[in-house]
Short mmCIF file of C-alpha atoms in Angstrom, two decimals:
data_model
loop_
_atom_site.label_atom_id
_atom_site.label_comp_id
_atom_site.label_asym_id
_atom_site.label_seq_id
_atom_site.Cartn_x
_atom_site.Cartn_y
_atom_site.Cartn_z
CA UNK J 185 -3.10 23.62 6.43
CA UNK J 186 -1.45 25.18 3.36
CA UNK J 187 -1.08 23.16 0.13
CA UNK J 188 1.87 23.79 -2.16
CA UNK J 189 1.49 23.12 -5.90
CA UNK J 190 4.37 22.59 -8.28
CA UNK J 191 4.57 21.61 -12.00
CA UNK J 192 5.70 18.12 -12.32
CA UNK J 193 8.42 18.91 -14.82
CA UNK J 194 10.44 21.64 -16.54
CA UNK J 195 13.35 21.74 -18.98
CA UNK J 196 15.85 24.28 -20.16
CA UNK J 197 18.99 24.54 -22.11
CA UNK J 198 22.54 24.47 -20.74
CA UNK J 199 23.58 27.92 -20.00
CA UNK J 200 20.14 29.45 -20.04
CA UNK J 201 17.74 30.39 -17.18
CA UNK J 202 14.74 28.62 -15.82
CA UNK J 203 11.99 29.84 -13.44
CA UNK J 204 10.24 27.30 -11.24
CA UNK J 205 6.91 28.05 -9.52
CA UNK J 206 5.42 26.94 -6.19
CA UNK J 207 1.87 28.11 -5.57
CA UNK J 208 0.33 28.40 -1.97
CA UNK J 209 -3.26 27.86 -1.42
CA UNK J 210 -5.53 30.88 -0.84
CA UNK J 211 -5.33 32.33 2.61
CA UNK J 212 -1.66 31.31 3.00
CA UNK J 213 -0.17 34.03 0.74
CA UNK J 214 2.01 35.32 3.69
CA UNK J 215 3.71 32.02 4.41
CA UNK J 216 7.48 31.76 4.22
CA UNK J 217 8.64 28.88 2.12
CA UNK J 218 11.96 27.11 1.44
CA UNK J 219 13.35 25.68 -1.77
CA UNK J 220 15.30 22.44 -1.70
CA UNK J 221 17.25 20.66 -4.50
CA UNK J 222 17.61 16.96 -4.72
CA UNK J 223 20.27 15.71 -7.27
CA UNK J 224 19.75 12.13 -8.45
CA UNK J 225 20.63 9.60 -5.84
CA UNK J 226 21.49 12.36 -3.23
CA UNK J 227 19.94 13.77 -0.10
CA UNK J 228 18.00 16.98 -0.49
CA UNK J 229 19.87 20.28 -0.06
CA UNK J 230 18.46 23.49 1.41
CA UNK J 231 18.81 26.36 -1.20
CA UNK J 232 16.94 29.28 0.16
CA UNK J 233 14.28 30.68 2.41
CA UNK J 234 11.74 32.99 0.50
CA UNK J 235 9.43 35.38 2.21
CA UNK J 236 6.10 36.84 1.03
CA UNK J 237 7.88 40.10 0.50
CA UNK J 238 10.20 38.49 -1.97
CA UNK J 239 13.17 38.77 0.30
CA UNK J 240 15.21 35.60 0.01
CA UNK J 241 18.18 34.13 1.97
CA UNK J 242 20.39 31.50 0.48
CA UNK J 243 21.76 28.57 2.40
CA UNK J 244 25.39 28.22 3.12
CA UNK J 245 27.48 27.58 -0.03
CA UNK J 246 24.59 28.12 -2.43
CA UNK J 247 25.76 30.01 -5.44
CA UNK J 248 24.16 33.35 -6.48
CA UNK J 249 22.91 31.71 -9.76
CA UNK J 250 19.91 30.69 -7.49
CA UNK J 251 17.52 33.51 -6.65
CA UNK J 252 14.02 33.77 -5.40
CA UNK J 253 10.97 36.04 -6.02
CA UNK J 254 7.30 36.33 -5.08
CA UNK J 255 4.00 37.36 -6.80
CA UNK J 256 0.97 36.94 -4.54
CA UNK J 257 0.54 33.30 -3.77
CA UNK J 258 3.41 32.27 -6.15
CA UNK J 259 6.91 31.66 -5.01
CA UNK J 260 9.59 31.42 -7.66
CA UNK J 261 13.07 29.86 -7.85
CA UNK J 262 15.20 31.19 -10.71
CA UNK J 263 18.30 29.38 -11.77
CA UNK J 264 20.60 31.20 -14.13
CA UNK J 265 23.52 29.96 -16.19
CA UNK J 266 22.26 26.41 -16.03
CA UNK J 267 24.69 23.58 -15.46
CA UNK J 268 24.28 19.88 -15.93
CA UNK J 269 24.75 19.58 -12.14
CA UNK J 270 21.43 21.56 -11.83
CA UNK J 271 19.50 18.49 -13.08
CA UNK J 272 17.23 17.01 -10.44
CA UNK J 273 14.15 17.53 -8.38
CA UNK J 274 13.23 20.83 -6.68
CA UNK J 275 10.82 20.92 -3.76
CA UNK J 276 9.19 23.76 -1.94
CA UNK J 277 8.30 23.44 1.63
CA UNK J 278 6.55 25.41 4.25
CA UNK J 279 5.62 25.12 7.94
CA UNK J 280 2.27 25.70 9.54
CA UNK J 281 2.87 27.08 13.07
CA UNK J 282 -0.80 26.51 13.99
CA UNK J 283 -0.71 22.85 13.43
CA UNK J 284 3.11 22.46 13.95
CA UNK J 285 3.15 20.46 10.68
CA UNK J 286 5.35 20.77 7.66
CA UNK J 287 4.24 20.59 3.97
CA UNK J 288 6.13 19.74 0.78
CA UNK J 289 5.13 20.51 -2.75
CA UNK J 290 5.03 17.61 -5.12
CA UNK J 291 8.34 18.53 -6.68
CA UNK J 292 9.51 19.62 -10.04
CA UNK J 293 11.84 17.50 -12.04
CA UNK J 294 14.24 19.74 -13.94
CA UNK J 295 16.04 18.47 -17.03
CA UNK J 296 18.98 20.53 -18.36
CA UNK J 297 19.15 19.97 -22.10
CA UNK B 74 29.04 24.04 11.43
CA UNK B 75 25.71 22.15 11.63
CA UNK B 76 25.81 18.46 10.78
CA UNK B 77 23.28 15.69 10.96
CA UNK B 78 24.70 12.23 10.59
CA UNK B 79 22.35 9.28 10.22
CA UNK B 80 22.78 5.63 10.97
CA UNK B 81 23.52 3.28 8.09
CA UNK B 82 21.24 1.35 5.75
CA UNK B 83 19.01 -1.44 7.18
CA UNK B 84 17.71 -4.61 5.69
CA UNK B 85 14.89 -6.04 7.79
CA UNK B 86 12.06 -8.60 7.51
CA UNK B 87 8.39 -7.82 7.92
CA UNK B 88 7.35 -7.87 11.58
CA UNK B 89 10.82 -6.83 12.81
CA UNK B 90 11.47 -3.78 14.89
CA UNK B 91 13.95 -1.01 14.00
CA UNK B 92 15.28 2.27 15.53
CA UNK B 93 17.32 4.60 13.28
CA UNK B 94 19.28 7.59 14.54
CA UNK B 95 20.26 11.14 13.58
CA UNK B 96 23.27 12.46 15.49
CA UNK B 97 23.56 16.19 15.66
CA UNK B 98 26.59 18.43 15.92
CA UNK B 99 26.74 22.22 15.87
CA UNK B 100 23.29 22.37 17.38
CA UNK B 101 21.50 21.15 20.49
CA UNK B 102 18.43 18.91 20.11
CA UNK B 103 17.00 20.54 23.16
CA UNK B 104 17.01 23.84 21.40
CA UNK B 105 16.11 22.77 17.90
CA UNK B 106 13.27 20.92 16.40
CA UNK B 107 14.34 17.87 14.28
CA UNK B 108 12.01 16.79 11.50
CA UNK B 109 11.73 13.29 9.92
CA UNK B 110 10.86 13.01 6.27
CA UNK B 111 10.03 9.82 4.23
CA UNK B 112 10.86 9.27 0.57
CA UNK B 113 9.50 6.16 -0.91
CA UNK B 114 11.23 4.80 -3.99
CA UNK B 115 10.75 7.12 -7.02
CA UNK B 116 8.45 9.45 -4.98
CA UNK B 117 8.39 12.92 -3.38
CA UNK B 118 9.13 14.05 0.18
CA UNK B 119 6.58 13.49 3.00
CA UNK B 120 6.68 14.88 6.53
CA UNK B 121 6.51 12.39 9.28
CA UNK B 122 6.84 14.79 12.17
CA UNK B 123 8.99 16.78 14.37
CA UNK B 124 10.79 16.09 17.70
CA UNK B 125 12.78 18.04 20.27
CA UNK B 126 14.48 16.80 23.40
CA UNK B 127 12.88 17.93 26.69
CA UNK B 128 14.81 19.32 29.61
CA UNK B 129 14.45 16.13 31.62
CA UNK B 130 16.47 13.06 30.85
CA UNK B 131 14.51 10.82 28.34
CA UNK B 132 11.89 13.47 27.71
CA UNK B 133 10.79 14.38 24.17
CA UNK B 134 8.37 16.70 22.63
CA UNK B 135 6.77 15.44 19.51
CA UNK B 136 4.28 16.57 16.71
CA UNK B 137 3.14 13.84 14.19
CA UNK B 138 1.73 14.15 10.74
CA UNK B 139 -1.69 12.48 11.35
CA UNK B 140 -0.93 10.03 8.49
CA UNK B 141 2.05 8.57 10.52
CA UNK B 142 0.56 8.80 14.01
CA UNK B 143 0.68 5.28 15.49
CA UNK B 144 2.88 3.99 12.72
CA UNK B 145 6.13 5.24 14.05
CA UNK B 146 7.64 6.65 17.24
CA UNK B 147 9.90 9.68 17.31
CA UNK B 148 12.19 10.44 20.23
CA UNK B 149 15.24 12.58 21.13
CA UNK B 150 18.01 12.20 23.68
CA UNK B 151 19.81 15.26 25.01
CA UNK B 152 22.67 13.27 26.41
CA UNK B 153 23.50 11.77 22.96
CA UNK B 154 22.40 14.99 21.15
CA UNK B 155 20.50 12.72 18.82
CA UNK B 156 17.00 12.10 17.42
CA UNK B 157 15.46 8.68 16.66
CA UNK B 158 12.75 7.13 14.55
CA UNK B 159 11.44 3.77 15.55
CA UNK B 160 9.04 1.06 14.31
CA UNK B 161 7.63 -1.81 16.44
CA UNK B 162 6.61 -4.02 13.41
CA UNK B 163 7.92 -3.20 9.99
CA UNK B 164 5.90 -3.76 6.70
CA UNK B 165 7.14 -3.96 3.15
CA UNK B 166 5.35 -0.65 2.69
CA UNK B 167 7.88 1.08 5.07
CA UNK B 168 10.66 0.48 2.48
CA UNK B 169 11.93 4.06 1.86
CA UNK B 170 14.74 6.46 2.55
CA UNK B 171 14.30 8.41 5.79
CA UNK B 172 15.86 11.86 6.31
CA UNK B 173 16.23 13.85 9.41
CA UNK B 174 16.41 17.57 9.12
CA UNK B 175 16.81 20.62 11.33
CA UNK B 176 14.09 23.23 11.35
CA UNK B 177 15.07 26.89 11.43
CA UNK B 178 13.32 29.19 13.90
CA UNK B 179 10.74 30.12 11.17
CA UNK B 180 9.94 26.45 10.87
CA UNK B 181 11.35 25.56 7.42
CA UNK B 182 14.21 22.95 7.04
CA UNK B 183 17.71 24.45 6.77
CA UNK B 184 19.89 21.39 7.20
CA UNK B 185 19.44 17.78 6.06
CA UNK B 186 20.96 14.50 7.12
CA UNK B 187 22.33 12.13 4.51
CA UNK B 188 19.36 9.71 4.71
CA UNK B 189 18.90 6.16 5.94
CA UNK B 190 17.68 3.58 3.44
CA UNK B 191 15.34 1.04 5.03
CA UNK B 192 14.49 -2.07 3.04
CA UNK B 193 11.77 -4.40 4.35
CA UNK B 194 11.64 -7.68 2.60
CA UNK B 195 11.05 -11.30 3.42
#
């Protein structure tokens, strides 16, 4: 089963950009992942699906400040023009069709300064 | 529009049983996999498993995370268009927020419920 590794924390200034990383274990470089945002005290929200090719598809209502990209086993979430509302936890997630099991990364806590 | 509406917060004592629900609209639980996810206080997200309603009344198809097998029971009801998560005997360790979520055809989550807070305390 794949393992997803994320940095535990990140910070960036209001109005700037930040790039969060999710790394897939070797042998799972072709897996599709999803990025989810969890604002403090709220349910997670689906942001986007991100393919190994780098093609991404945002969820309904997700602004184009959120974008995705890929490099090998790394999957990136870039947030531009940071707002205080972007504060929160960001999780990557994937699905193993062989085991029919889902996997989450440990999450990155983003602080907008 | 896809919506997953979960039942309200619960306060239970150790040893009690509980069944929480996730009512779907805009999708059919016979055609979609519904996932259950646990979030313990201050912690990250953990997969419990996935469930889909079978074609026959009362039938469900399930896949459990091995860590949760035997600890909880998932089911789905096509007549109610809902999924359920059940405990026979709660422990304080089960205190958490539980989310249901719809899985897209590629397997990732694309819709979330609002969460159900379960508190187990004597």
